[in-house]
Short mmCIF file of C-alpha atoms in Angstrom, two decimals:
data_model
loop_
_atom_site.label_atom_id
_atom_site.label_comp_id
_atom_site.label_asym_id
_atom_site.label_seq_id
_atom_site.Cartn_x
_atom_site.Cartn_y
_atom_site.Cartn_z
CA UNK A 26 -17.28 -24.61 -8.03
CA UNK A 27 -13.83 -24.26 -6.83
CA UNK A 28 -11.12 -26.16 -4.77
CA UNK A 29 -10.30 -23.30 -3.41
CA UNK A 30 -10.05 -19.57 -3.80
CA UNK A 31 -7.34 -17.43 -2.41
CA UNK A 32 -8.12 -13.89 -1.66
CA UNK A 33 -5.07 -11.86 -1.66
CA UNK A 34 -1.86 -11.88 -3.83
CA UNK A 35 1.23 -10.88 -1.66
CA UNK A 36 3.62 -13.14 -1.13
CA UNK A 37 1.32 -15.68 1.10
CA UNK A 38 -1.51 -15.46 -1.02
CA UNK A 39 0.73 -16.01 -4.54
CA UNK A 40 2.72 -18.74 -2.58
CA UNK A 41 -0.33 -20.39 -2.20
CA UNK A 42 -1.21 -19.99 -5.92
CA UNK A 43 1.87 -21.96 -6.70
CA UNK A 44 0.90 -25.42 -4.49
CA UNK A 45 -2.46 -25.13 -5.93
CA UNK A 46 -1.74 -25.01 -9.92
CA UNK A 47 1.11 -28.12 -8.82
CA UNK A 48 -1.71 -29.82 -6.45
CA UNK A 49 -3.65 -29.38 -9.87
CA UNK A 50 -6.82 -27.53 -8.08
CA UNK A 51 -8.96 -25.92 -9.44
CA UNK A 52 -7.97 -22.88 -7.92
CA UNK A 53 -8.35 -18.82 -8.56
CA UNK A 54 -6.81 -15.98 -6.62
CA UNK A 55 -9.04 -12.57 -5.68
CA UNK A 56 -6.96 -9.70 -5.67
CA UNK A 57 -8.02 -6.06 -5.02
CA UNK A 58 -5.23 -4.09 -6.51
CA UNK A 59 -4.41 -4.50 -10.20
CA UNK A 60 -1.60 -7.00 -10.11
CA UNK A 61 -0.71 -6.56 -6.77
CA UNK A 62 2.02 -8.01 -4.64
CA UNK A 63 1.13 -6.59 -0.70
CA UNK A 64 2.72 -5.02 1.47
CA UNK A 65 6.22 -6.04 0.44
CA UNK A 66 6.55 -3.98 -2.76
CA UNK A 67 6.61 -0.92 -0.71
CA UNK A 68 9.93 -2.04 0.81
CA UNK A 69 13.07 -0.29 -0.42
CA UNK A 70 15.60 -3.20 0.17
CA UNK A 71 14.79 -6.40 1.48
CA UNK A 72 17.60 -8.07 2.92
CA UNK A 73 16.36 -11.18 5.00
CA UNK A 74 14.82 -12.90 1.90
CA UNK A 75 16.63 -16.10 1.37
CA UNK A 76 18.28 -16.13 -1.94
CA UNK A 77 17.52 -12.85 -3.04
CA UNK A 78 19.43 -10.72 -1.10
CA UNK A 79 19.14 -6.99 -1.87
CA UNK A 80 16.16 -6.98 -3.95
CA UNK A 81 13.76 -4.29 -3.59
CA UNK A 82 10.17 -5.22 -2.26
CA UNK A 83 8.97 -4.17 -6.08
CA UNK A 84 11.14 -6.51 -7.64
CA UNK A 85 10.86 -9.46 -5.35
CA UNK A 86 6.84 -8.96 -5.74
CA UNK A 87 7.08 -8.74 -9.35
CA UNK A 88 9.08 -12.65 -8.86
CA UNK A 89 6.79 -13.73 -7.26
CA UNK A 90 3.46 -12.87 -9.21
CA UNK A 91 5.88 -13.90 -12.37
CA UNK A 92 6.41 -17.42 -10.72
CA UNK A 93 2.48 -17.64 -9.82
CA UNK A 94 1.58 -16.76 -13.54
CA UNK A 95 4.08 -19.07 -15.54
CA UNK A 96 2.48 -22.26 -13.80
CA UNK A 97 -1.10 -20.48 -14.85
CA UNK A 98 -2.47 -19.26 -12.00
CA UNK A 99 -5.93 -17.37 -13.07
CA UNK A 100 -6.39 -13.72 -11.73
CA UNK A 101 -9.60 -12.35 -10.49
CA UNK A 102 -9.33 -8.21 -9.78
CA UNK A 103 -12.10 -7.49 -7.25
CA UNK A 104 -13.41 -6.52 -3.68
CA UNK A 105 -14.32 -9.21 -1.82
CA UNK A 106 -17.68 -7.96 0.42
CA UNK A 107 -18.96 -11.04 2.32
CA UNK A 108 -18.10 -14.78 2.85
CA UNK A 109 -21.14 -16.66 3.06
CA UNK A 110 -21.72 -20.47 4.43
CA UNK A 111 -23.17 -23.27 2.15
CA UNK A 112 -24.24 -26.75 2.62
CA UNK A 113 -21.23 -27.40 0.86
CA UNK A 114 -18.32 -24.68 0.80
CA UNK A 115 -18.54 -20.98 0.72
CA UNK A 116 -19.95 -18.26 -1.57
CA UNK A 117 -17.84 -15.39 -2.21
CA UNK A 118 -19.55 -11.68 -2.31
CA UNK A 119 -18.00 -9.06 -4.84
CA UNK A 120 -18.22 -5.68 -4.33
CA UNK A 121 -19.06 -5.69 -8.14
CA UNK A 122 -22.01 -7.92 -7.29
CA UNK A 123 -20.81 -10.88 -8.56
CA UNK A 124 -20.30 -14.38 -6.50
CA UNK A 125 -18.06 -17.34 -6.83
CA UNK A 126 -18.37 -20.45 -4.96
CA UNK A 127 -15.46 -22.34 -3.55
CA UNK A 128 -14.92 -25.65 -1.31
CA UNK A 129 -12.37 -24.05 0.84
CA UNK A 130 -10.67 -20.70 1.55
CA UNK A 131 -7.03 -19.77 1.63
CA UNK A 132 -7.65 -16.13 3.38
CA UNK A 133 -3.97 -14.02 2.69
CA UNK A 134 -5.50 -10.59 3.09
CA UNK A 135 -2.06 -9.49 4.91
CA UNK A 136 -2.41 -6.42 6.64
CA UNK A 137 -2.86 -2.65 6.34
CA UNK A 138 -0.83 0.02 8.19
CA UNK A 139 -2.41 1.48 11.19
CA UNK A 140 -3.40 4.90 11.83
CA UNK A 141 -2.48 6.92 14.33
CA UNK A 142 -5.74 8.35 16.14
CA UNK A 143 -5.00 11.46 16.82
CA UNK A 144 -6.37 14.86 16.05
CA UNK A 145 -5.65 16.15 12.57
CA UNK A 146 -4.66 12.79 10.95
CA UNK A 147 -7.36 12.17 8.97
CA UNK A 148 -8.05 15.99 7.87
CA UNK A 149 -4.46 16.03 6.46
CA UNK A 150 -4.42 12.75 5.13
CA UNK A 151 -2.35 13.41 1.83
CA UNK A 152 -1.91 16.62 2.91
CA UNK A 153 1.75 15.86 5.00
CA UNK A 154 0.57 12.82 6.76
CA UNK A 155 1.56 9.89 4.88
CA UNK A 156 1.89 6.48 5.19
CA UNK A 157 4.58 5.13 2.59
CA UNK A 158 7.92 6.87 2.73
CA UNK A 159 9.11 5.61 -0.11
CA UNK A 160 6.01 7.25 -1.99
CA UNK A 161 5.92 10.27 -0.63
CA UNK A 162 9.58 11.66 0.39
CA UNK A 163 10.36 13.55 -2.43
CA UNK A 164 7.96 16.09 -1.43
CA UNK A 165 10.55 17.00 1.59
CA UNK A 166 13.48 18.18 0.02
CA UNK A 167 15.19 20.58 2.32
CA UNK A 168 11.83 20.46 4.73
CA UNK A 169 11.36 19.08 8.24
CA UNK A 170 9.69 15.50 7.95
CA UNK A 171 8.77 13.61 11.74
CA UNK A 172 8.56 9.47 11.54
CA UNK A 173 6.97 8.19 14.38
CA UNK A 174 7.44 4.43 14.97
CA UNK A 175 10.14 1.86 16.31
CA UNK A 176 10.32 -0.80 13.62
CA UNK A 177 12.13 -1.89 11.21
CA UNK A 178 9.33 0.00 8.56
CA UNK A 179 10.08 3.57 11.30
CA UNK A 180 13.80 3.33 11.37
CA UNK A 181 14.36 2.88 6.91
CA UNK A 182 11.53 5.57 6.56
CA UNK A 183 13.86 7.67 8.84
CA UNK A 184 17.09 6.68 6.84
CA UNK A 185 15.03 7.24 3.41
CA UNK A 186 13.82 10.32 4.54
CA UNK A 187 17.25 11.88 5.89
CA UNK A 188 18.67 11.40 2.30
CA UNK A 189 16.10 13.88 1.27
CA UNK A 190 14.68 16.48 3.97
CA UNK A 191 17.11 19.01 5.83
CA UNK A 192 15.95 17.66 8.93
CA UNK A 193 13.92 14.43 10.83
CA UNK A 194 12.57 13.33 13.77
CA UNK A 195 12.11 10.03 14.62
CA UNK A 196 9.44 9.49 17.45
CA UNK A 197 8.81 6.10 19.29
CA UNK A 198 7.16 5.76 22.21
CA UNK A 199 9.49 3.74 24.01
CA UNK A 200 13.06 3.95 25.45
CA UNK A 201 14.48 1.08 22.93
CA UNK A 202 13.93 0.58 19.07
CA UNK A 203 12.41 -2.69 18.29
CA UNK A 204 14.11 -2.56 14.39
CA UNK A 205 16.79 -4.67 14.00
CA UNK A 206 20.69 -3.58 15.14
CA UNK A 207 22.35 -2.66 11.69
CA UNK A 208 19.20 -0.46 11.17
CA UNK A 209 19.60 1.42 14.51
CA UNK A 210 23.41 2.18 13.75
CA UNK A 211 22.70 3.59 10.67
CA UNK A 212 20.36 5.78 11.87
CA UNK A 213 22.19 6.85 14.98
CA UNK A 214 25.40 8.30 12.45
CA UNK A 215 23.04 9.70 10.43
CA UNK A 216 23.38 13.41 11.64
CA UNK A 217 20.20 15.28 10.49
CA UNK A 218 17.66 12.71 12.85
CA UNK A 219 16.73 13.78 15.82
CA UNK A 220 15.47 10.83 18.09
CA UNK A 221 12.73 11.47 20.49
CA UNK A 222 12.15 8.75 22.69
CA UNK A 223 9.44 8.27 25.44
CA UNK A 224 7.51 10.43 23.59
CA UNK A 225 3.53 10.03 21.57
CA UNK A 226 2.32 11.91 19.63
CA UNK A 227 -1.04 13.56 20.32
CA UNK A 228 -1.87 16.20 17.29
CA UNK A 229 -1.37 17.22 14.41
CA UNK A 230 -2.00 21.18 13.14
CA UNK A 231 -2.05 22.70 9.99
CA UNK A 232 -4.47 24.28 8.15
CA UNK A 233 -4.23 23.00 4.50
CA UNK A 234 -0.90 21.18 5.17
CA UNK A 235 0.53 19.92 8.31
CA UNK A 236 2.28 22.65 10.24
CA UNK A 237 3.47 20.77 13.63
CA UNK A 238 3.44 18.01 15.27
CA UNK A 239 2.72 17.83 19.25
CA UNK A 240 3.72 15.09 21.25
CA UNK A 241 3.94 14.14 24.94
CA UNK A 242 7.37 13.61 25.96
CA UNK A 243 8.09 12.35 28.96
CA UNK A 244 5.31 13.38 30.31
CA UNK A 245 5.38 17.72 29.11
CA UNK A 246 3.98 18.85 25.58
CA UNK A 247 5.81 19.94 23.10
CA UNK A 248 5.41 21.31 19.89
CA UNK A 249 7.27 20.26 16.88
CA UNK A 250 7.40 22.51 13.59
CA UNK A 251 7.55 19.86 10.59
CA UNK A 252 6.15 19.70 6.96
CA UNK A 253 5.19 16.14 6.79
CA UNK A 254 4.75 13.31 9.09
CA UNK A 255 5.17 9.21 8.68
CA UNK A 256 3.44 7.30 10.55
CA UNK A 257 5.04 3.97 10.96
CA UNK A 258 3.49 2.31 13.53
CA UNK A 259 2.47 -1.06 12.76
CA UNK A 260 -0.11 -2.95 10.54
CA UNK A 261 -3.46 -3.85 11.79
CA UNK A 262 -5.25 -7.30 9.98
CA UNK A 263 -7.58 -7.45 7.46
CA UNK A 264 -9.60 -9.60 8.89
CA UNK A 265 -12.79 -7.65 9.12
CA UNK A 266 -14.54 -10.45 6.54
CA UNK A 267 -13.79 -12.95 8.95
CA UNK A 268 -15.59 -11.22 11.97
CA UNK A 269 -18.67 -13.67 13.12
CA UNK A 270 -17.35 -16.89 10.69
CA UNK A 271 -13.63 -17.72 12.25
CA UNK A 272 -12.14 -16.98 15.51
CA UNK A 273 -9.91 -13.52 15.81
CA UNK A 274 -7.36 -12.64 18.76
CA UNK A 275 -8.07 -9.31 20.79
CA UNK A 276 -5.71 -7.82 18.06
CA UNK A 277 -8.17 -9.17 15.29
CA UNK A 278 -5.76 -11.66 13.88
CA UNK A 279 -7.34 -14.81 12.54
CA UNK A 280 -6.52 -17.48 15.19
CA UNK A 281 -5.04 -20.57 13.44
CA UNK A 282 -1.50 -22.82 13.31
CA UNK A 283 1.32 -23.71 11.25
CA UNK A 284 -1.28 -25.51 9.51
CA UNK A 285 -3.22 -22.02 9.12
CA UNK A 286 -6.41 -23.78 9.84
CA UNK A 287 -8.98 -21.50 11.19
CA UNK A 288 -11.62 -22.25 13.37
CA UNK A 289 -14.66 -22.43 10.71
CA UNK A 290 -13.98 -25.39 8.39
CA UNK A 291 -12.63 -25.12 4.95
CA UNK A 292 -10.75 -21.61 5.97
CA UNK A 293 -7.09 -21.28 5.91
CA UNK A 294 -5.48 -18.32 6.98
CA UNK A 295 -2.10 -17.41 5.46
CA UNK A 296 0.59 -14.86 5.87
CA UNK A 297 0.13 -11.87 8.02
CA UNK A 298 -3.39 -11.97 8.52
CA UNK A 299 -2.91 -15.16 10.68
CA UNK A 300 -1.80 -15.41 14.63
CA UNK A 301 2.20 -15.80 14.28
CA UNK A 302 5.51 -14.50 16.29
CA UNK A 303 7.20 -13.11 13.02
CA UNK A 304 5.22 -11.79 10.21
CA UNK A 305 7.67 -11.64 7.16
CA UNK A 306 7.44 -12.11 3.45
CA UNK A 307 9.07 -15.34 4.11
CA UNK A 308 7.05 -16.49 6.80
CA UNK A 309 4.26 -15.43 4.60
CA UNK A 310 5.69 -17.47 1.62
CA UNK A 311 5.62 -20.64 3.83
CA UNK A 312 2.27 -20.18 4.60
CA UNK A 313 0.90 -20.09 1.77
CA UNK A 314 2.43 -23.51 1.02
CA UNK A 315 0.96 -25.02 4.17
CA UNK A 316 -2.37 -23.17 3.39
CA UNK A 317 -2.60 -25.25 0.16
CA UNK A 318 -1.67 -28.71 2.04
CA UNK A 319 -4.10 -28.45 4.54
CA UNK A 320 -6.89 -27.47 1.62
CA UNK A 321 -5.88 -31.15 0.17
CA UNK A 322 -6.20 -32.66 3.06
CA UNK A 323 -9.27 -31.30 3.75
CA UNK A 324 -11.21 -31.88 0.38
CA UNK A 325 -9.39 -35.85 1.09
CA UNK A 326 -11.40 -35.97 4.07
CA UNK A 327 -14.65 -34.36 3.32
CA UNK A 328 -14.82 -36.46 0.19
CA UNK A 329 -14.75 -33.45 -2.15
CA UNK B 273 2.49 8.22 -25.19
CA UNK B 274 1.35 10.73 -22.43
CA UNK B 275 3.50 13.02 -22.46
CA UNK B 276 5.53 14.33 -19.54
CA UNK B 277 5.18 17.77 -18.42
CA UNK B 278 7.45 20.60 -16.38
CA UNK B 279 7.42 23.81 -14.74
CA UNK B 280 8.21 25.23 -18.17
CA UNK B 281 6.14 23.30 -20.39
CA UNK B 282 3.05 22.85 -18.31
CA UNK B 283 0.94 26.42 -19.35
CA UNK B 284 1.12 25.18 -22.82
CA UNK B 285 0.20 21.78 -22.35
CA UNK B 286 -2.20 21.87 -19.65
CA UNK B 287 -3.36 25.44 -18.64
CA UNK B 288 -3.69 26.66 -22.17
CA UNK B 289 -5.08 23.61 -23.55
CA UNK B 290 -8.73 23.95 -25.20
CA UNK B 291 -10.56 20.34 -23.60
CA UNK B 292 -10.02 17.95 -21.03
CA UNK B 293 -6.47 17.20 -18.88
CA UNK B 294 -5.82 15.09 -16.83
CA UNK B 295 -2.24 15.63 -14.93
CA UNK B 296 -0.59 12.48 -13.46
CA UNK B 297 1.77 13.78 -10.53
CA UNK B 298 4.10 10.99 -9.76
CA UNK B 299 7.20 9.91 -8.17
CA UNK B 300 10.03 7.60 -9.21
CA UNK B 301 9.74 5.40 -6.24
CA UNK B 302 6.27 5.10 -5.47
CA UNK B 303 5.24 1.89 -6.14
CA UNK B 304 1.13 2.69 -6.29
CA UNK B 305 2.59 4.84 -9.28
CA UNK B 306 3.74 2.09 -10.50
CA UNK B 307 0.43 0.26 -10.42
CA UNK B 308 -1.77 2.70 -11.96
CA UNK B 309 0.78 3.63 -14.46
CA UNK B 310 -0.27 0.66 -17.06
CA UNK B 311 -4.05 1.32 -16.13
CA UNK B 312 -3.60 5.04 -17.83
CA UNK B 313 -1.65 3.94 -20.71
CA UNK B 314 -5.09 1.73 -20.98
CA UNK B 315 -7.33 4.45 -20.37
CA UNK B 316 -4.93 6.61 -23.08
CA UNK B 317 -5.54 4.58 -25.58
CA UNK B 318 -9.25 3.68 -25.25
CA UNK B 319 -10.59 7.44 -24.29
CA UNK B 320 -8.03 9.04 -26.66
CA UNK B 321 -10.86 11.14 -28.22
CA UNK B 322 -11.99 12.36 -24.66
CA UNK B 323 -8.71 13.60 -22.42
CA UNK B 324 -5.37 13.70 -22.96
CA UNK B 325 -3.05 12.45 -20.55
CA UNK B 326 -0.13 14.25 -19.05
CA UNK B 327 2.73 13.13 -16.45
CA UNK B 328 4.74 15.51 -14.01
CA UNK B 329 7.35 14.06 -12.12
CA UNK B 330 7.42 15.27 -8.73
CA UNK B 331 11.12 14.57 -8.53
CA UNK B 332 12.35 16.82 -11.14
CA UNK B 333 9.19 19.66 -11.11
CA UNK B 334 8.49 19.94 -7.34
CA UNK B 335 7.53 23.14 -7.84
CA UNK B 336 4.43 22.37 -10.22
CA UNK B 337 3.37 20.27 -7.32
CA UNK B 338 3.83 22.35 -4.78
CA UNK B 339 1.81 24.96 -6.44
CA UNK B 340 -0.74 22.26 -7.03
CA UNK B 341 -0.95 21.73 -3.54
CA UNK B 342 0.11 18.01 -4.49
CA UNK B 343 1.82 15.92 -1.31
CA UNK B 344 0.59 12.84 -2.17
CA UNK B 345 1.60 11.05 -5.30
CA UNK B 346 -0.46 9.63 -7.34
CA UNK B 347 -1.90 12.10 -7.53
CA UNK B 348 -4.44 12.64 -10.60
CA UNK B 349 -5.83 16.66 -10.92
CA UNK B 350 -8.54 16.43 -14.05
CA UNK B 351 -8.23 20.07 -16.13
CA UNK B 352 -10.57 21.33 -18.26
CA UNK B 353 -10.13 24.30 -20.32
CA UNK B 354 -6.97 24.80 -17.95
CA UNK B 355 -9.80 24.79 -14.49
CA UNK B 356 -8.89 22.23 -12.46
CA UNK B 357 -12.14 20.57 -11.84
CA UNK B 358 -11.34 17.71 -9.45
CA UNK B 359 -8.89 15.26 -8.22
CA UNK B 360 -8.38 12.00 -7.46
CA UNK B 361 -5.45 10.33 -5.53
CA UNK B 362 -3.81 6.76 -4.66
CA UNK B 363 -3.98 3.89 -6.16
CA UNK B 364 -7.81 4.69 -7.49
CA UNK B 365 -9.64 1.79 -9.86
CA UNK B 366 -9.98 2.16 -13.30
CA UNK B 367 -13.66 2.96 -13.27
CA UNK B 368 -13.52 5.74 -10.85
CA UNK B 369 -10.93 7.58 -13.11
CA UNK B 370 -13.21 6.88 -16.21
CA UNK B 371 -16.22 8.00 -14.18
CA UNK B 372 -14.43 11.10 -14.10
CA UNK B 373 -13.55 11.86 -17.19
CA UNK B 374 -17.13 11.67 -17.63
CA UNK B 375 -18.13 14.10 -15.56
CA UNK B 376 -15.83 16.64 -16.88
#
């Protein structure tokens, strides 16, 4: 049986891998990619990351899975499919149909982006509606490319994007972006985005590729010709495994503090997954520190 | 080594090929790419007998995609006896590719 296991490895989940091998637990991480490193190796430039300024998301990822596997951290590639209570800890479902069983639970699932819900979006999934810029941009060279979103992730798709396509339009719903200033300028001099503001988007037509986009601006429809569309519009929590066992927010975050102790015992949620004002890869990274303190304390004071 | 195709080399390789393909579209900066890139060296290696692997980068032969119908990378398109007989794309698990390759 385990100390603990932690299922995820971005930067909360491998944080939390590095207290546990220098706690000495007996820990292992579950991870569902092959050496993944979450949602942050699919940022272009990361910038806010103490001490590694200018790094791309890849890079910094690759540090930190590096840092998790020269103290010895131990790997597990798998699906989780169910958390189930024991007298004594939890068992842990694979989608494989093996089980582990663990004292505690440091839960870093982070997040997953969410989907738009319109008409059209999941028919042309990978068809011109894409979810990773970065990934996908090259496809757009000299075409017509729409972002829809206000971030931070919205405006650098936008910026990425106008490098590459003849033309782009960045949608947001709301009068003012919510990315951060030096973003915004950049993408206000950048002279082949068009910025649509008020405006949703409500379908998306094409045939075997996406054709147009139509949106609702300020309050009329109108129909935008494009090639390919980004949807940027946020992340919704993986928390699904949690439903029924710990206590979620409306949103479906898993409701715990700075000491990411959810509301069934034993369960520590860490990084995005968790109830927080600012969901960053360093915010993610302290976390999963925290996560592994409160674990200690915990096996201290259930005598295990 | 797969080896990486373009618009001019891909007849030969692929189309005119007598067995089982399968084409890797990818992109330089696409991280799931990335990922699944040491998985098929894996697969290479261990199913050498069975397919051979090929690469087209999506950045340099954009029209091979395009006429693929490819806007999504990765993007893997399984080939055999130059018929594409199915597809598979993002960051798919080991098994499903080799369950593929199976059924080819």
């Amino acid at each position: 049986m385990y100390d603990t296991i932690i299922i995820g490895s971005g930067p909360a989940g491998l944080s939390a891998a590095v207290y546990a091998r220098r706690a000495a637990l007996n820990a292992i991480v579950i991870e569902k990619d092959y050496c993944g490193t979450g949602q942050i190796a699919e940022s272009e430039r990361v910038d806010n990351y103490l001490g590694l300024y200018g790094e791309s998301g890849f890079d910094m990822g690759e540090k930190f899975r590096a840092h998790a596997e020269a103290l010895g951290t131990e790997f597990v590639e798998g699906e989780v499919s169910g958390i189930i209570p024991e007298d004594d800890g939890y068992k842990i479902e694979l989608s494989d149909g093996n089980s582990l069983s663990t004292k505690t639970i440091v839960y870093a699932t982070g997040a997953s982006h969410r989907r738009l819900d319109i008409k059209g979006e999941a028919e042309l999934s990978g068809r011109g509606v894409s979810y990773c810029a970065v990934c996908d941009g090259a496809f757009y060279k000299d075409k017509t490319a729409a972002v829809i979103g206000g971030g931070d992730t919205a405006l650098g798709d936008a910026l990425f994007l106008s490098k590459i396509a003849e033309k782009v339009y960045l949608i947001h719903r709301r009068e003012q972006f919510r990315a951060n200033k030096t973003l915004q300028e950049k993408v206000l001099n950048a002279e082949n985005i068009e910025i649509i503001t008020n405006a949703v988007p409500t379908e998306i037509i094409g045939e075997k590729r996406v054709e147009a986009l139509k949106i609702k601006h300020n309050g009329s429809e109108e129909t935008l010709p494009v090639n390919g569309i980004f949807a940027a519009i946020g992340t919704v929590p993986n928390s699904s495994l949690l439903n029924g066992l710990a206590e979620l927010s409306p949103d479906g975050y898993v409701i715990a503090g700075e000491d990411c102790a959810a509301s069934a015992k034993g369960i520590f949620a860490a990084g995005d997954v968790r109830t927080k004002a600012l969901r960053q890869a360093i915010t993610a990274a302290s976390d999963g520190a925290n996560s592994i303190l409160s674990v200690e304390k915990y096996l201290e004071e259930n005598g295990r | 080594m797969a080896v990486r195709v373009t618009n001019d080399t891909f007849f030969e390789e692929v189309l005119s090929f007598n067995g089982a393909v399968l084409a890797d579209f990818y992109s330089d900066s696409c991280i799931p790419c990335k990922r699944l890139s040491p998985v098929l060296a894996e697969l290479e290696e261990e199913l050498q007998d069975k397919i051979k692997l090929v690469k087209i980068n999506i950045n340099f032969d954009l029209e091979l995609a395009s006429e693929y119908e490819v806007q999504t990378v990765p993007t893997l398109v399984f080939f055999k006896n130059g018929r594409e007989v199915s597809r598979l794309n993002g960051l798919v698990k080991k098994d499903e590719i080799v369950s593929e390759i199976e059924n080819l």
